[in-house]
C-alpha atoms as a printed R data frame, in Angstrom:
    type eleno elety resid chain resno      x       y      z
1   ATOM     1    CA   MET     A     1 -3.916 -25.580 63.031
2   ATOM     2    CA   LYS     A     2 -2.699 -26.348 59.286
3   ATOM     3    CA   LYS     A     3 -1.631 -22.434 58.742
4   ATOM     4    CA   LYS     A     4  0.587 -22.522 61.657
5   ATOM     5    CA   VAL     A     5  2.046 -25.612 60.546
6   ATOM     6    CA   ILE     A     6  2.671 -24.364 57.206
7   ATOM     7    CA   ALA     A     7  3.893 -21.222 58.560
8   ATOM     8    CA   SER     A     8  6.277 -22.864 61.162
9   ATOM     9    CA   LEU     A     9  8.247 -25.234 58.362
10  ATOM    10    CA   LEU     A    10  7.938 -22.010 55.718
11  ATOM    11    CA   VAL     A    11  9.644 -19.831 59.031
12  ATOM    12    CA   LEU     A    12 12.033 -22.572 60.085
13  ATOM    13    CA   LEU     A    13 13.672 -23.077 56.015
14  ATOM    14    CA   GLN     A    14 13.888 -19.785 55.680
15  ATOM    15    CA   PHE     A    15 16.111 -19.256 58.706
16  ATOM    16    CA   THR     A    16 17.536 -22.864 58.698
17  ATOM    17    CA   LEU     A    17 18.526 -21.632 54.898
18  ATOM    18    CA   LEU     A    18 19.942 -18.104 56.298
19  ATOM    19    CA   GLY     A    19 22.074 -19.313 59.062
20  ATOM    20    CA   ILE     A    20 23.741 -21.967 56.820
21  ATOM    21    CA   LEU     A    21 24.177 -19.118 54.368
22  ATOM    22    CA   VAL     A    22 25.718 -17.063 57.029
23  ATOM    23    CA   ALA     A    23 28.043 -19.653 58.894
24  ATOM    24    CA   GLY     A    24 29.421 -19.992 55.663
25  ATOM    25    CA   THR     A    25 30.816 -17.147 55.091
26  ATOM    26    CA   SER     A    26 34.264 -16.138 55.301
27  ATOM    27    CA   ASN     A    27 37.062 -12.638 54.226
28  ATOM    28    CA   ALA     A    28 37.084 -12.833 51.111
29  ATOM    29    CA   GLU     A    29 38.376  -9.924 48.553
30  ATOM    30    CA   HIS     A    30 35.155  -7.968 48.324
31  ATOM    31    CA   VAL     A    31 34.663  -7.137 51.797
32  ATOM    32    CA   LEU     A    32 33.975  -3.605 51.078
33  ATOM    33    CA   VAL     A    33 31.202  -4.266 48.929
34  ATOM    34    CA   ALA     A    34 29.986  -7.354 50.998
35  ATOM    35    CA   PHE     A    35 29.888  -5.333 53.798
36  ATOM    36    CA   LEU     A    36 28.153  -2.472 52.048
37  ATOM    37    CA   PHE     A    37 25.464  -4.809 50.987
38  ATOM    38    CA   PHE     A    38 25.482  -6.029 55.364
39  ATOM    39    CA   LEU     A    39 24.964  -3.206 56.397
40  ATOM    40    CA   PHE     A    40 21.819  -2.167 54.436
41  ATOM    41    CA   SER     A    41 20.477  -4.739 54.904
42  ATOM    42    CA   VAL     A    42 21.013  -4.217 58.819
43  ATOM    43    CA   ALA     A    43 19.910  -0.834 58.325
44  ATOM    44    CA   LEU     A    44 17.257  -1.647 56.775
45  ATOM    45    CA   GLY     A    45 15.764  -5.105 59.505
46  ATOM    46    CA   ILE     A    46 16.509  -3.295 62.290
47  ATOM    47    CA   MET     A    47 14.287   0.151 60.758
48  ATOM    48    CA   SER     A    48 11.565  -2.333 60.099
49  ATOM    49    CA   ILE     A    49 11.800  -3.757 63.439
50  ATOM    50    CA   PHE     A    50 12.029  -0.652 65.527
51  ATOM    51    CA   VAL     A    51  8.446   1.003 63.038
52  ATOM    52    CA   MET     A    52  7.173  -2.829 63.823
53  ATOM    53    CA   LYS     A    53  7.016  -3.030 67.204
54  ATOM    54    CA   ASN     A    54  4.138  -1.613 68.718
55  ATOM    55    CA   SER     A    55  2.496  -3.921 66.057
56  ATOM    56    CA   LYS     A    56  2.689  -7.252 67.322
57  ATOM    57    CA   LEU     A    57  5.681  -8.122 65.352
58  ATOM    58    CA   ARG     A    58  5.356 -11.774 64.264
59  ATOM    59    CA   VAL     A    59  8.232 -14.000 62.431
60  ATOM    60    CA   SER     A    60  5.671 -16.252 61.530
61  ATOM    61    CA   PRO     A    61  3.815 -15.534 57.638
62  ATOM    62    CA   VAL     A    62 -0.083 -15.366 59.347
63  ATOM    63    CA   PRO     A    63 -0.308 -11.434 61.485
64  ATOM    64    CA   HIS     A    64 -1.405 -11.805 64.706
65  ATOM    65    CA   SER     A    65 -5.531 -11.179 65.926
66  ATOM    66    CA   GLN     A    66 -4.569  -8.203 67.419
67  ATOM    67    CA   ALA     A    67 -2.144  -7.041 64.904
68  ATOM    68    CA   ASN     A    68 -1.809  -3.210 63.418
69  ATOM    69    CA   LEU     A    69 -1.118  -2.044 59.493
70  ATOM    70    CA   VAL     A    70  1.923  -0.327 59.684
71  ATOM    71    CA   THR     A    71  3.091   1.971 56.797
72  ATOM    72    CA   ASP     A    72  5.144   4.083 58.537
73  ATOM    73    CA   GLY     A    73  9.451   4.571 57.814
74  ATOM    74    CA   PRO     A    74  9.855   2.012 55.423
75  ATOM    75    CA   TYR     A    75  6.588   0.857 55.181
76  ATOM    76    CA   ARG     A    76  5.936   4.212 53.247
77  ATOM    77    CA   LEU     A    77  8.070   2.822 50.003
78  ATOM    78    CA   ILE     A    78  7.730  -1.090 50.531
79  ATOM    79    CA   ARG     A    79  5.575  -3.843 52.038
80  ATOM    80    CA   HIS     A    80  7.624  -6.153 53.020
81  ATOM    81    CA   PRO     A    81 11.537  -4.245 53.917
82  ATOM    82    CA   MET     A    82 12.243  -7.320 56.299
83  ATOM    83    CA   TYR     A    83 12.201  -9.567 52.952
84  ATOM    84    CA   THR     A    84 14.010  -7.003 51.067
85  ATOM    85    CA   ALA     A    85 16.824  -6.845 53.993
86  ATOM    86    CA   ILE     A    86 17.704 -10.446 53.889
87  ATOM    87    CA   LEU     A    87 16.736 -10.179 49.725
88  ATOM    88    CA   LEU     A    88 19.445  -7.741 50.244
89  ATOM    89    CA   ALA     A    89 22.148  -9.704 52.665
90  ATOM    90    CA   LEU     A    90 22.544 -12.548 49.926
91  ATOM    91    CA   PRO     A    91 24.534 -11.140 47.292
92  ATOM    92    CA   GLY     A    92 26.983 -10.272 50.648
93  ATOM    93    CA   MET     A    93 27.588 -13.963 51.439
94  ATOM    94    CA   LEU     A    94 27.474 -14.885 48.199
95  ATOM    95    CA   LEU     A    95 30.432 -12.386 47.310
96  ATOM    96    CA   MET     A    96 32.418 -13.391 50.944
97  ATOM    97    CA   HIS     A    97 32.171 -16.533 50.092
98  ATOM    98    CA   PHE     A    98 30.858 -17.721 47.273
99  ATOM    99    CA   THR     A    99 30.080 -21.473 45.630
100 ATOM   100    CA   TYR     A   100 27.600 -23.537 43.408
101 ATOM   101    CA   CYS     A   101 26.108 -24.818 46.738
102 ATOM   102    CA   ARG     A   102 25.216 -22.114 48.146
103 ATOM   103    CA   LEU     A   103 24.367 -19.825 45.024
104 ATOM   104    CA   THR     A   104 21.470 -23.291 44.810
105 ATOM   105    CA   MET     A   105 20.889 -22.465 48.944
106 ATOM   106    CA   SER     A   106 19.745 -18.922 47.929
107 ATOM   107    CA   PHE     A   107 18.190 -18.796 45.296
108 ATOM   108    CA   PHE     A   108 15.630 -21.707 46.912
109 ATOM   109    CA   LEU     A   109 15.962 -19.613 50.329
110 ATOM   110    CA   ILE     A   110 14.335 -16.150 47.518
111 ATOM   111    CA   ILE     A   111 11.695 -19.303 46.146
112 ATOM   112    CA   ILE     A   112 10.643 -19.691 50.152
113 ATOM   113    CA   LEU     A   113 10.755 -15.921 50.814
114 ATOM   114    CA   LEU     A   114  8.242 -15.187 48.305
115 ATOM   115    CA   VAL     A   115  6.069 -17.763 48.675
116 ATOM   116    CA   LYS     A   116  5.912 -16.626 52.662
117 ATOM   117    CA   LEU     A   117  5.692 -13.232 50.985
118 ATOM   118    CA   HIS     A   118  2.720 -13.639 49.182
119 ATOM   119    CA   TRP     A   119  0.843 -15.748 51.469
120 ATOM   120    CA   GLU     A   120  0.939 -12.903 53.710
121 ATOM   121    CA   GLU     A   121  0.292 -10.814 51.595
122 ATOM   122    CA   ARG     A   122 -3.327 -12.560 50.860
123 ATOM   123    CA   MET     A   123 -4.035 -12.912 54.791
124 ATOM   124    CA   LEU     A   124 -3.111  -9.662 54.973
125 ATOM   125    CA   VAL     A   125 -6.038  -8.688 52.769
126 ATOM   126    CA   ASP     A   126 -8.747 -10.976 55.121
127 ATOM   127    CA   LYS     A   127 -7.229  -8.678 58.201
128 ATOM   128    CA   PHE     A   128 -7.222  -5.348 57.117
129 ATOM   129    CA   PRO     A   129 -9.973  -3.550 54.497
130 ATOM   130    CA   GLU     A   130 -7.374  -1.029 53.404
131 ATOM   131    CA   TYR     A   131 -4.309  -3.839 52.631
132 ATOM   132    CA   ARG     A   132 -5.809  -3.552 49.184
133 ATOM   133    CA   TYR     A   133 -5.212   0.347 48.380
134 ATOM   134    CA   TYR     A   134 -1.964  -0.531 50.695
135 ATOM   135    CA   GLN     A   135 -0.486  -2.590 47.881
136 ATOM   136    CA   GLU     A   136 -1.930  -0.175 45.027
137 ATOM   137    CA   GLN     A   137 -0.059   2.125 46.790
138 ATOM   138    CA   THR     A   138  3.162   0.474 47.297
139 ATOM   139    CA   LYS     A   139  5.968  -2.064 46.096
140 ATOM   140    CA   LYS     A   140  6.281  -5.029 46.963
141 ATOM   141    CA   LEU     A   141 10.276  -5.286 47.447
142 ATOM   142    CA   ILE     A   142 11.617  -2.729 45.838
143 ATOM   143    CA   PRO     A   143 11.098   0.476 45.929
144 ATOM   144    CA   PHE     A   144 11.638   2.011 42.437
145 ATOM   145    CA   GLU     A   145 11.511   0.335 39.431
146 ATOM   146    CA   LEU     A   146 14.361  -1.497 37.972
147 ATOM   147    CA   CYS     A   147 13.281  -0.811 34.285
C-alpha cells in the first residue's frame, strides 16, 4: 500500500508541474527551436508508447504484475525514453516563455523524474532478473556520452 501512495504522489507531482509548464507556454521569438524540442519529445514519447503497448504500460513507476521487459525500439538505446521525452520538452517550454519561476518548476520536475526513475529501476531489478544485464547494455536517459 505504501508503494502505491508514493507512486501516486510522484505521478501527481510530475503531471502537475508538467501541466503548469505547458499551460504557461506562449509564443516567443524562439518558436522554431522550441518547436524542434517539442517535435523530438513527442516523437520519442509516441514511439515509446507504441513499443510498450503489449507490456501493460503504466504511468506509475511500480511495474504491473503481468508486465514484460521491453528492450525494443528506443528501449534498445535508453532504458527510460518516456522520461527522456519529458526532459526534451523542458528546454522548448522554457524557450517559449522563460521565467525564473518556470525554471525552478523545471528543476523540481527533473528532481521528481530522477527520484521516480531510480525507484522504478530498483523495482525492475527485483521483477526482472535480466534487468541488470539490460542496465549494463544501455544508457539510462541519453543514448550517448556527452563528454
